[in-house]
PDB file of C-alpha atoms in Angstrom:
ATOM      1  CA  MET C  10       0.000   0.000   0.000  1.00  0.00           C
ATOM      2  CA  PRO C  11       1.590   3.287  -1.064  1.00  0.00           C
ATOM      3  CA  PHE C  12       2.199   6.143   1.464  1.00  0.00           C
ATOM      4  CA  THR C  13       0.135   9.246   1.053  1.00  0.00           C
ATOM      5  CA  GLY C  14       0.843  12.815   2.263  1.00  0.00           C
ATOM      6  CA  SER C  15      -1.444  12.445   5.251  1.00  0.00           C
ATOM      7  CA  ASP C  16       0.523   9.475   6.461  1.00  0.00           C
ATOM      8  CA  LEU C  17       3.720  11.542   6.591  1.00  0.00           C
ATOM      9  CA  LEU C  18       2.008  14.583   8.094  1.00  0.00           C
ATOM     10  CA  ILE C  19       0.858  12.815  11.253  1.00  0.00           C
ATOM     11  CA  PRO C  20       4.358  11.736  12.409  1.00  0.00           C
ATOM     12  CA  ILE C  21       5.712  15.150  11.602  1.00  0.00           C
ATOM     13  CA  LEU C  22       3.006  16.809  13.695  1.00  0.00           C
ATOM     14  CA  VAL C  23       3.708  14.438  16.587  1.00  0.00           C
ATOM     15  CA  VAL C  24       7.411  15.231  16.455  1.00  0.00           C
ATOM     16  CA  LEU C  25       6.714  18.977  16.370  1.00  0.00           C
ATOM     17  CA  VAL C  26       4.362  18.704  19.346  1.00  0.00           C
ATOM     18  CA  LEU C  27       7.009  16.804  21.308  1.00  0.00           C
ATOM     19  CA  LEU C  28       9.639  19.370  20.417  1.00  0.00           C
ATOM     20  CA  PHE C  29       7.271  22.162  21.352  1.00  0.00           C
ATOM     21  CA  LEU C  30       6.525  20.589  24.733  1.00  0.00           C
ATOM     22  CA  PHE C  31      10.181  19.824  25.373  1.00  0.00           C
ATOM     23  CA  ALA C  32      11.132  23.417  24.603  1.00  0.00           C
ATOM     24  CA  GLY C  33       8.319  24.856  26.725  1.00  0.00           C
ATOM     25  CA  ILE C  34       8.773  22.734  29.856  1.00  0.00           C
ATOM     26  CA  LYS C  35      11.581  23.898  32.184  1.00  0.00           C
ATOM     27  CA  THR C  36      12.577  22.254  35.446  1.00  0.00           C
ATOM     28  CA  VAL C  37      14.294  24.506  37.984  1.00  0.00           C
ATOM     29  CA  PRO C  38      16.329  22.775  40.755  1.00  0.00           C
ATOM     30  CA  GLN C  39      15.947  23.668  44.418  1.00  0.00           C
ATOM     31  CA  GLY C  40      18.028  26.686  45.470  1.00  0.00           C
ATOM     32  CA  PHE C  41      18.004  28.329  42.023  1.00  0.00           C
ATOM     33  CA  ASN C  42      15.918  30.894  40.191  1.00  0.00           C
ATOM     34  CA  TYR C  43      15.835  31.310  36.413  1.00  0.00           C
ATOM     35  CA  THR C  44      15.033  34.551  34.642  1.00  0.00           C
ATOM     36  CA  VAL C  45      12.890  34.418  31.465  1.00  0.00           C
ATOM     37  CA  GLU C  46      13.524  36.764  28.558  1.00  0.00           C
ATOM     38  CA  ARG C  47      11.116  37.365  25.685  1.00  0.00           C
ATOM     39  CA  PHE C  48      12.814  38.820  22.663  1.00  0.00           C
ATOM     40  CA  GLY C  49      15.698  39.869  24.933  1.00  0.00           C
ATOM     41  CA  ARG C  50      13.545  41.541  27.602  1.00  0.00           C
ATOM     42  CA  TYR C  51      13.047  40.226  31.130  1.00  0.00           C
ATOM     43  CA  THR C  52       9.504  39.002  31.718  1.00  0.00           C
ATOM     44  CA  LYS C  53       9.411  36.740  34.789  1.00  0.00           C
ATOM     45  CA  THR C  54      11.372  34.533  37.197  1.00  0.00           C
ATOM     46  CA  LEU C  55      11.006  30.773  37.362  1.00  0.00           C
ATOM     47  CA  SER C  56      10.971  29.302  40.870  1.00  0.00           C
ATOM     48  CA  PRO C  57      12.164  25.762  41.745  1.00  0.00           C
ATOM     49  CA  GLY C  58      10.003  23.023  40.226  1.00  0.00           C
ATOM     50  CA  LEU C  59       8.249  22.463  36.878  1.00  0.00           C
ATOM     51  CA  ASN C  60       7.575  25.606  34.819  1.00  0.00           C
ATOM     52  CA  LEU C  61       6.157  26.369  31.351  1.00  0.00           C
ATOM     53  CA  ILE C  62       7.348  29.010  28.906  1.00  0.00           C
ATOM     54  CA  LEU C  63       6.500  29.822  25.286  1.00  0.00           C
ATOM     55  CA  PRO C  64       8.961  27.897  23.197  1.00  0.00           C
ATOM     56  CA  PHE C  65      10.900  29.691  20.509  1.00  0.00           C
ATOM     57  CA  ILE C  66       9.602  32.975  21.953  1.00  0.00           C
ATOM     58  CA  ASP C  67      10.785  32.917  25.578  1.00  0.00           C
ATOM     59  CA  ARG C  68      14.207  31.774  26.624  1.00  0.00           C
ATOM     60  CA  ILE C  69      16.129  31.286  29.899  1.00  0.00           C
ATOM     61  CA  GLY C  70      18.219  34.348  30.672  1.00  0.00           C
ATOM     62  CA  ALA C  71      20.255  33.877  33.910  1.00  0.00           C
ATOM     63  CA  LYS C  72      20.430  30.979  36.297  1.00  0.00           C
ATOM     64  CA  MET C  73      20.893  32.518  39.729  1.00  0.00           C
ATOM     65  CA  ASN C  74      22.017  30.578  42.788  1.00  0.00           C
ATOM     66  CA  MET C  75      19.794  31.703  45.670  1.00  0.00           C
ATOM     67  CA  MET C  76      21.734  29.858  48.397  1.00  0.00           C
ATOM     68  CA  GLU C  77      24.235  31.575  50.701  1.00  0.00           C
ATOM     69  CA  GLN C  78      27.652  31.575  49.092  1.00  0.00           C
ATOM     70  CA  VAL C  79      31.220  32.114  50.296  1.00  0.00           C
ATOM     71  CA  LEU C  80      33.659  34.442  48.590  1.00  0.00           C
ATOM     72  CA  ASP C  81      37.335  34.243  49.510  1.00  0.00           C
ATOM     73  CA  VAL C  82      39.046  37.639  49.755  1.00  0.00           C
ATOM     74  CA  PRO C  83      42.726  37.370  48.747  1.00  0.00           C
ATOM     75  CA  THR C  84      45.582  38.864  50.759  1.00  0.00           C
ATOM     76  CA  GLN C  85      46.280  42.549  50.220  1.00  0.00           C
ATOM     77  CA  GLU C  86      48.557  45.112  51.861  1.00  0.00           C
ATOM     78  CA  VAL C  87      46.961  47.824  53.965  1.00  0.00           C
ATOM     79  CA  ILE C  88      48.705  50.955  55.295  1.00  0.00           C
ATOM     80  CA  THR C  89      47.351  51.886  58.714  1.00  0.00           C
ATOM     81  CA  ARG C  90      46.946  55.395  60.109  1.00  0.00           C
ATOM     82  CA  ASP C  91      50.307  55.144  61.910  1.00  0.00           C
ATOM     83  CA  ASN C  92      52.037  54.108  58.637  1.00  0.00           C
ATOM     84  CA  ALA C  93      52.356  50.402  59.415  1.00  0.00           C
ATOM     85  CA  ILE C  94      52.065  48.011  56.450  1.00  0.00           C
ATOM     86  CA  VAL C  95      50.131  44.834  57.212  1.00  0.00           C
ATOM     87  CA  GLY C  96      48.890  41.952  55.080  1.00  0.00           C
ATOM     88  CA  VAL C  97      45.160  41.294  55.417  1.00  0.00           C
ATOM     89  CA  ASP C  98      42.905  38.594  53.998  1.00  0.00           C
ATOM     90  CA  GLY C  99      39.318  37.691  54.722  1.00  0.00           C
ATOM     91  CA  VAL C 100      36.132  35.967  53.667  1.00  0.00           C
ATOM     92  CA  ALA C 101      32.671  37.274  52.719  1.00  0.00           C
ATOM     93  CA  PHE C 102      29.289  35.499  52.857  1.00  0.00           C
ATOM     94  CA  TYR C 103      26.489  36.725  50.612  1.00  0.00           C
ATOM     95  CA  GLN C 104      23.052  35.615  49.396  1.00  0.00           C
ATOM     96  CA  VAL C 105      21.037  36.616  46.356  1.00  0.00           C
ATOM     97  CA  LEU C 106      17.599  37.887  47.362  1.00  0.00           C
ATOM     98  CA  SER C 107      16.373  39.175  43.996  1.00  0.00           C
ATOM     99  CA  ALA C 108      17.387  37.215  40.920  1.00  0.00           C
ATOM    100  CA  PRO C 109      16.420  39.954  38.382  1.00  0.00           C
ATOM    101  CA  GLN C 110      18.441  42.626  40.187  1.00  0.00           C
ATOM    102  CA  ALA C 111      21.482  40.368  40.617  1.00  0.00           C
ATOM    103  CA  ALA C 112      21.290  39.396  36.955  1.00  0.00           C
ATOM    104  CA  TYR C 113      20.621  42.762  35.338  1.00  0.00           C
ATOM    105  CA  GLN C 114      21.842  45.450  37.789  1.00  0.00           C
ATOM    106  CA  VAL C 115      25.508  44.443  37.847  1.00  0.00           C
ATOM    107  CA  SER C 116      27.852  42.702  35.461  1.00  0.00           C
ATOM    108  CA  GLY C 117      30.008  40.010  37.055  1.00  0.00           C
ATOM    109  CA  LEU C 118      28.387  39.687  40.448  1.00  0.00           C
ATOM    110  CA  GLU C 119      31.180  37.850  42.285  1.00  0.00           C
ATOM    111  CA  ASN C 120      33.886  40.117  40.903  1.00  0.00           C
ATOM    112  CA  ALA C 121      31.863  43.178  41.940  1.00  0.00           C
ATOM    113  CA  ILE C 122      31.375  41.894  45.483  1.00  0.00           C
ATOM    114  CA  LEU C 123      35.072  40.943  45.735  1.00  0.00           C
ATOM    115  CA  ASN C 124      36.329  44.348  44.633  1.00  0.00           C
ATOM    116  CA  LEU C 125      33.792  46.126  46.841  1.00  0.00           C
ATOM    117  CA  THR C 126      34.928  44.136  49.879  1.00  0.00           C
ATOM    118  CA  MET C 127      38.647  44.657  49.234  1.00  0.00           C
ATOM    119  CA  THR C 128      38.182  48.388  48.730  1.00  0.00           C
ATOM    120  CA  ASN C 129      36.264  48.793  51.976  1.00  0.00           C
ATOM    121  CA  ILE C 130      38.833  46.701  53.870  1.00  0.00           C
ATOM    122  CA  ARG C 131      41.537  49.158  52.820  1.00  0.00           C
ATOM    123  CA  THR C 132      39.299  52.107  53.713  1.00  0.00           C
ATOM    124  CA  VAL C 133      38.209  50.873  57.128  1.00  0.00           C
ATOM    125  CA  MET C 134      41.510  49.435  58.289  1.00  0.00           C
ATOM    126  CA  GLY C 135      43.523  52.308  56.861  1.00  0.00           C
ATOM    127  CA  SER C 136      41.709  54.727  59.175  1.00  0.00           C
ATOM    128  CA  MET C 137      42.830  52.839  62.316  1.00  0.00           C
ATOM    129  CA  ASP C 138      46.106  52.399  64.202  1.00  0.00           C
ATOM    130  CA  LEU C 139      47.900  49.069  64.307  1.00  0.00           C
ATOM    131  CA  ASP C 140      47.009  48.457  67.954  1.00  0.00           C
ATOM    132  CA  GLU C 141      43.329  49.013  67.130  1.00  0.00           C
ATOM    133  CA  LEU C 142      43.529  46.542  64.232  1.00  0.00           C
ATOM    134  CA  LEU C 143      44.977  43.814  66.432  1.00  0.00           C
ATOM    135  CA  SER C 144      42.624  44.334  69.377  1.00  0.00           C
ATOM    136  CA  ASN C 145      39.309  45.382  67.733  1.00  0.00           C
ATOM    137  CA  ARG C 146      38.763  42.741  65.065  1.00  0.00           C
ATOM    138  CA  ASP C 147      35.082  42.329  65.959  1.00  0.00           C
ATOM    139  CA  ALA C 148      34.494  46.059  65.514  1.00  0.00           C
ATOM    140  CA  ILE C 149      36.259  45.933  62.125  1.00  0.00           C
ATOM    141  CA  ASN C 150      34.075  43.026  60.964  1.00  0.00           C
ATOM    142  CA  GLU C 151      30.908  44.800  62.046  1.00  0.00           C
ATOM    143  CA  ARG C 152      31.887  48.028  60.290  1.00  0.00           C
ATOM    144  CA  LEU C 153      32.838  46.197  57.085  1.00  0.00           C
ATOM    145  CA  LEU C 154      29.558  44.275  57.082  1.00  0.00           C
ATOM    146  CA  ARG C 155      27.514  47.447  57.420  1.00  0.00           C
ATOM    147  CA  VAL C 156      29.373  49.310  54.662  1.00  0.00           C
ATOM    148  CA  VAL C 157      29.535  46.458  52.123  1.00  0.00           C
ATOM    149  CA  ASP C 158      25.912  45.399  52.676  1.00  0.00           C
ATOM    150  CA  GLU C 159      24.706  48.956  52.119  1.00  0.00           C
ATOM    151  CA  ALA C 160      26.706  49.216  48.885  1.00  0.00           C
ATOM    152  CA  ALA C 161      25.490  45.837  47.556  1.00  0.00           C
ATOM    153  CA  HIS C 162      21.819  46.374  48.402  1.00  0.00           C
ATOM    154  CA  PRO C 163      20.856  47.814  44.945  1.00  0.00           C
ATOM    155  CA  TRP C 164      22.111  44.579  43.352  1.00  0.00           C
ATOM    156  CA  GLY C 165      19.575  42.466  45.251  1.00  0.00           C
ATOM    157  CA  ILE C 166      22.392  41.033  47.391  1.00  0.00           C
ATOM    158  CA  LYS C 167      22.442  40.506  51.155  1.00  0.00           C
ATOM    159  CA  ILE C 168      25.925  40.446  52.705  1.00  0.00           C
ATOM    160  CA  THR C 169      25.495  38.191  55.733  1.00  0.00           C
ATOM    161  CA  ARG C 170      29.040  38.203  57.131  1.00  0.00           C
ATOM    162  CA  VAL C 171      32.435  39.745  56.483  1.00  0.00           C
ATOM    163  CA  GLU C 172      35.306  38.244  58.497  1.00  0.00           C
ATOM    164  CA  ILE C 173      38.974  39.225  58.652  1.00  0.00           C
ATOM    165  CA  LYS C 174      40.934  35.966  58.787  1.00  0.00           C
ATOM    166  CA  ASP C 175      44.541  37.086  59.263  1.00  0.00           C
ATOM    167  CA  ILE C 176      46.400  40.315  59.979  1.00  0.00           C
ATOM    168  CA  ASN C 177      50.138  39.869  59.336  1.00  0.00           C
ATOM    169  CA  PRO C 178      52.425  42.742  60.407  1.00  0.00           C
ATOM    170  CA  PRO C 179      56.080  42.776  59.231  1.00  0.00           C
ATOM    171  CA  ALA C 180      58.613  40.669  61.165  1.00  0.00           C
ATOM    172  CA  ASN C 181      60.544  43.666  62.553  1.00  0.00           C
ATOM    173  CA  LEU C 182      57.298  45.202  63.758  1.00  0.00           C
ATOM    174  CA  VAL C 183      56.302  41.958  65.507  1.00  0.00           C
ATOM    175  CA  GLU C 184      59.707  41.904  67.248  1.00  0.00           C
ATOM    176  CA  SER C 185      59.258  45.502  68.404  1.00  0.00           C
ATOM    177  CA  MET C 186      55.805  44.691  69.731  1.00  0.00           C
ATOM    178  CA  ALA C 187      57.236  41.707  71.652  1.00  0.00           C
ATOM    179  CA  ARG C 188      59.874  43.940  73.276  1.00  0.00           C
ATOM    180  CA  GLN C 189      57.210  46.499  74.159  1.00  0.00           C
ATOM    181  CA  MET C 190      55.026  43.804  75.724  1.00  0.00           C
ATOM    182  CA  MET C 191      57.989  42.512  77.760  1.00  0.00           C
ATOM    183  CA  ALA C 192      58.795  46.025  78.999  1.00  0.00           C
ATOM    184  CA  GLU C 193      55.166  46.545  79.993  1.00  0.00           C
ATOM    185  CA  ARG C 194      55.111  43.262  81.920  1.00  0.00           C
ATOM    186  CA  ASN C 195      58.355  44.159  83.711  1.00  0.00           C
ATOM    187  CA  LYS C 196      56.874  47.535  84.608  1.00  0.00           C
ATOM    188  CA  ARG C 197      53.760  45.919  86.099  1.00  0.00           C
ATOM    189  CA  ALA C 198      55.925  43.429  88.028  1.00  0.00           C
ATOM    190  CA  GLN C 199      57.990  46.259  89.522  1.00  0.00           C
ATOM    191  CA  ILE C 200      54.833  48.146  90.463  1.00  0.00           C
ATOM    192  CA  LEU C 201      53.388  45.076  92.193  1.00  0.00           C
ATOM    193  CA  GLU C 202      56.673  44.476  94.012  1.00  0.00           C
ATOM    194  CA  ALA C 203      56.800  48.101  95.187  1.00  0.00           C
ATOM    195  CA  GLU C 204      53.191  47.922  96.376  1.00  0.00           C
ATOM    196  CA  GLY C 205      53.958  44.725  98.296  1.00  0.00           C
ATOM    197  CA  LEU C 206      57.032  46.320  99.923  1.00  0.00           C
ATOM    198  CA  LYS C 207      54.956  49.360 100.841  1.00  0.00           C
ATOM    199  CA  ALA C 208      52.261  47.195 102.428  1.00  0.00           C
ATOM    200  CA  ALA C 209      54.895  45.263 104.385  1.00  0.00           C
ATOM    201  CA  GLN C 210      56.452  48.473 105.687  1.00  0.00           C
ATOM    202  CA  VAL C 211      53.048  49.813 106.676  1.00  0.00           C
ATOM    203  CA  LEU C 212      52.239  46.619 108.561  1.00  0.00           C
ATOM    204  CA  GLU C 213      55.647  46.674 110.244  1.00  0.00           C
ATOM    205  CA  ALA C 214      55.149  50.296 111.303  1.00  0.00           C
ATOM    206  CA  GLU C 215      51.700  49.483 112.654  1.00  0.00           C
ATOM    207  CA  GLY C 216      53.223  46.571 114.597  1.00  0.00           C
ATOM    208  CA  ARG C 217      55.873  48.820 116.127  1.00  0.00           C
ATOM    209  CA  LYS C 218      53.203  51.360 116.973  1.00  0.00           C
ATOM    210  CA  GLU C 219      51.072  48.701 118.694  1.00  0.00           C
ATOM    211  CA  ALA C 220      54.104  47.335 120.577  1.00  0.00           C
ATOM    212  CA  ALA C 221      55.089  50.821 121.742  1.00  0.00           C
ATOM    213  CA  PHE C 222      51.519  51.433 122.869  1.00  0.00           C
ATOM    214  CA  ARG C 223      51.529  48.151 124.812  1.00  0.00           C
ATOM    215  CA  ASP C 224      54.905  48.969 126.402  1.00  0.00           C
ATOM    216  CA  ALA C 225      53.710  52.422 127.398  1.00  0.00           C
ATOM    217  CA  GLU C 226      50.541  50.928 128.861  1.00  0.00           C
ATOM    218  CA  ALA C 227      52.601  48.404 130.836  1.00  0.00           C
ATOM    219  CA  ARG C 228      54.903  51.136 132.150  1.00  0.00           C
ATOM    220  CA  GLU C 229      51.891  53.223 133.063  1.00  0.00           C
ATOM    221  CA  ARG C 230      50.360  50.373 135.034  1.00  0.00           C
ATOM    222  CA  SER C 231      53.711  49.663 136.717  1.00  0.00           C
ATOM    223  CA  ALA C 232      54.027  53.314 137.671  1.00  0.00           C
ATOM    224  CA  GLU C 233      50.471  53.293 139.006  1.00  0.00           C
ATOM    225  CA  ALA C 234      51.260  50.229 141.111  1.00  0.00           C
ATOM    226  CA  GLU C 235      54.458  51.771 142.431  1.00  0.00           C
ATOM    227  CA  ALA C 236      52.650  55.005 143.201  1.00  0.00           C
ATOM    228  CA  ARG C 237      49.958  53.032 145.007  1.00  0.00           C
ATOM    229  CA  ALA C 238      52.593  51.210 147.057  1.00  0.00           C
ATOM    230  CA  THR C 239      54.337  54.471 147.870  1.00  0.00           C
ATOM    231  CA  GLN C 240      51.014  55.961 148.907  1.00  0.00           C
ATOM    232  CA  VAL C 241      50.311  53.019 151.205  1.00  0.00           C
ATOM    233  CA  VAL C 242      53.755  53.310 152.772  1.00  0.00           C
ATOM    234  CA  SER C 243      53.358  57.069 153.138  1.00  0.00           C
ATOM    235  CA  GLU C 244      50.034  56.587 154.894  1.00  0.00           C
ATOM    236  CA  ALA C 245      51.629  54.044 157.220  1.00  0.00           C
ATOM    237  CA  ILE C 246      54.487  56.435 157.980  1.00  0.00           C
ATOM    238  CA  ALA C 247      52.017  59.225 158.643  1.00  0.00           C
ATOM    239  CA  LYS C 248      50.323  56.971 161.175  1.00  0.00           C
ATOM    240  CA  GLY C 249      53.685  56.430 162.927  1.00  0.00           C
ATOM    241  CA  ASP C 250      54.234  52.831 161.845  1.00  0.00           C
ATOM    242  CA  VAL C 251      58.030  52.350 162.156  1.00  0.00           C
ATOM    243  CA  GLN C 252      57.884  48.845 160.675  1.00  0.00           C
ATOM    244  CA  ALA C 253      56.556  50.232 157.407  1.00  0.00           C
ATOM    245  CA  ILE C 254      59.517  52.625 157.287  1.00  0.00           C
ATOM    246  CA  ASN C 255      61.921  49.762 157.869  1.00  0.00           C
ATOM    247  CA  TYR C 256      60.212  47.706 155.124  1.00  0.00           C
ATOM    248  CA  PHE C 257      60.422  50.541 152.628  1.00  0.00           C
ATOM    249  CA  VAL C 258      64.097  51.269 153.390  1.00  0.00           C
ATOM    250  CA  ALA C 259      65.030  47.589 153.263  1.00  0.00           C
ATOM    251  CA  GLN C 260      63.299  47.111 149.923  1.00  0.00           C
ATOM    252  CA  LYS C 261      65.123  50.003 148.293  1.00  0.00           C
ATOM    253  CA  TYR C 262      68.357  48.955 149.901  1.00  0.00           C
ATOM    254  CA  THR C 263      68.174  45.394 148.593  1.00  0.00           C
ATOM    255  CA  GLU C 264      67.193  46.599 145.115  1.00  0.00           C
ATOM    256  CA  ALA C 265      70.256  48.850 145.021  1.00  0.00           C
ATOM    257  CA  LEU C 266      72.503  45.999 146.142  1.00  0.00           C
ATOM    258  CA  GLY C 267      71.014  43.742 143.467  1.00  0.00           C
ATOM    259  CA  LYS C 268      71.747  46.276 140.734  1.00  0.00           C
ATOM    260  CA  ILE C 269      75.325  46.756 141.972  1.00  0.00           C
ATOM    261  CA  GLY C 270      75.926  43.030 142.179  1.00  0.00           C
ATOM    262  CA  SER C 271      74.502  42.321 138.688  1.00  0.00           C
ATOM    263  CA  ALA C 272      76.809  44.813 136.972  1.00  0.00           C
ATOM    264  CA  GLY C 273      79.033  43.054 134.457  1.00  0.00           C
ATOM    265  CA  ASN C 274      82.122  45.199 135.056  1.00  0.00           C
ATOM    266  CA  SER C 275      82.374  44.699 138.834  1.00  0.00           C
ATOM    267  CA  LYS C 276      83.883  41.647 140.460  1.00  0.00           C
ATOM    268  CA  ILE C 277      84.387  42.858 144.060  1.00  0.00           C
ATOM    269  CA  VAL C 278      82.343  45.627 145.660  1.00  0.00           C
ATOM    270  CA  LEU C 279      83.682  47.339 148.791  1.00  0.00           C
ATOM    271  CA  MET C 280      81.396  49.679 150.568  1.00  0.00           C
ATOM    272  CA  PRO C 281      81.057  50.793 154.211  1.00  0.00           C
ATOM    273  CA  MET C 282      77.844  49.604 155.822  1.00  0.00           C
ATOM    274  CA  GLU C 283      76.490  49.304 159.302  1.00  0.00           C
ATOM    275  CA  ALA C 284      75.312  45.784 159.986  1.00  0.00           C
ATOM    276  CA  SER C 285      73.006  46.758 162.800  1.00  0.00           C
ATOM    277  CA  SER C 286      70.991  49.041 160.478  1.00  0.00           C
ATOM    278  CA  LEU C 287      70.506  46.223 157.967  1.00  0.00           C
ATOM    279  CA  ILE C 288      69.540  43.807 160.736  1.00  0.00           C
ATOM    280  CA  GLY C 289      67.056  46.290 162.060  1.00  0.00           C
ATOM    281  CA  SER C 290      65.556  46.665 158.627  1.00  0.00           C
ATOM    282  CA  LEU C 291      65.298  42.913 158.262  1.00  0.00           C
ATOM    283  CA  GLY C 292      63.636  42.786 161.625  1.00  0.00           C
ATOM    284  CA  GLY C 293      61.077  45.296 160.437  1.00  0.00           C
ATOM    285  CA  ILE C 294      60.385  43.136 157.385  1.00  0.00           C
ATOM    286  CA  GLY C 295      59.835  40.126 159.639  1.00  0.00           C
ATOM    287  CA  ALA C 296      57.426  42.034 161.851  1.00  0.00           C
ATOM    288  CA  ILE C 297      55.387  43.132 158.850  1.00  0.00           C
ATOM    289  CA  ALA C 298      55.300  39.582 157.539  1.00  0.00           C
ATOM    290  CA  LYS C 299      53.986  38.390 160.926  1.00  0.00           C
ATOM    291  CA  GLU C 300      51.225  40.959 160.801  1.00  0.00           C
ATOM    292  CA  VAL C 301      50.222  39.966 157.286  1.00  0.00           C
ATOM    293  CA  PHE C 302      50.380  36.178 157.483  1.00  0.00           C
ATOM    294  CA  GLY C 303      49.720  35.778 161.210  1.00  0.00           C
ATOM    295  CA  ASP C 304      51.859  34.407 163.936  1.00  0.00           C
ATOM    296  CA  GLN C 305      52.195  30.883 162.501  1.00  0.00           C
ATOM    297  CA  SER C 306      55.762  30.333 163.551  1.00  0.00           C
ATOM    298  CA  ALA C 307      54.822  30.433 167.255  1.00  0.00           C
ATOM    299  CA  ALA C 308      52.697  27.297 166.916  1.00  0.00           C
ATOM    300  CA  ALA C 309      55.431  25.342 165.063  1.00  0.00           C
ATOM    301  CA  PRO C 310      58.088  23.580 167.184  1.00  0.00           C
ATOM    302  CA  GLN C 311      61.455  25.236 167.239  1.00  0.00           C
ATOM    303  CA  ARG C 312      64.019  22.940 165.691  1.00  0.00           C
ATOM    304  CA  SER C 313      67.151  24.929 166.551  1.00  0.00           C
ATOM    305  CA  SER C 314      68.041  28.117 168.303  1.00  0.00           C
ATOM    306  CA  ALA C 315      69.142  30.985 166.139  1.00  0.00           C
ATOM    307  CA  ARG C 316      72.784  31.906 166.475  1.00  0.00           C
ATOM    308  CA  PRO C 317      73.284  35.587 167.251  1.00  0.00           C
ATOM    309  CA  PRO C 318      74.843  37.402 164.343  1.00  0.00           C
ATOM    310  CA  ILE C 319      78.450  38.438 164.575  1.00  0.00           C
ATOM    311  CA  THR C 320      79.058  42.016 163.692  1.00  0.00           C
ATOM    312  CA  ARG C 321      82.331  43.323 162.491  1.00  0.00           C
ATOM    313  CA  SER C 322      83.202  46.862 162.191  1.00  0.00           C
ATOM    314  CA  GLN C 323      85.235  48.132 159.316  1.00  0.00           C
ATOM    315  CA  ASP C 324      87.606  50.878 159.717  1.00  0.00           C
TER     316      ASP C 324
END
């Protein structure tokens, strides 16, 4: 049976329909957005999933990654405000929020973000001293994030983080900083040592003050006791008590003899004395002791008779 024109037309129509459907059906993966252009002009954005466009009229323009992305910032030299040259590198995190803006508002999105970040790093860090760069890295990151995010906002980009990874000063500058740190630590050690010595001297002075106060108090009490004893003896003398006079004289006499005998530079002491006066004084002491403690010796049996003292006169 010969083929007619209608027999050839049906397969051709089927093939055209399949090509038409294949060209009009677009599948967008998760995390991406596709822009659609009709005769070169942006018309709409395809979201993840199955989408339909007019084949041979519409076409896919830009395939934008909507996930958060990382951009490595290469090392560059930065001159600080105090004329120190340091090497700085970092990393930037960004996310596309508007696919049409990111596709049509800037040419070369990653290159634009990279140059914008590097320029602002030089600007921000160049306005600070070296000590501020090394000690205020969090403040630098926050300032860079604010500036770069504001500049990239018209592109439909959100800068989520900007981090400075390394700050590398020159070797001679690092050595100078190490010497400065050592000098500062030595200074603080000397200050602490001086403060400790001062505290020790203050405590020692307070101890001497307390000891002197205690000594003065003891001398005052001793003087009060001696004055009280003298007053008692004076009252006894005023009453005509001869034994009190003998006790007082004997006490002073024996104290003087004790001081003379305890002197280190005297071996033999020669002095004129009258034995009867000393015996009389000792007798007065015995009489006072009998009055104070009672006549207890009278009740006790006498073991031996006392030998009368022998007196010798010295010329």
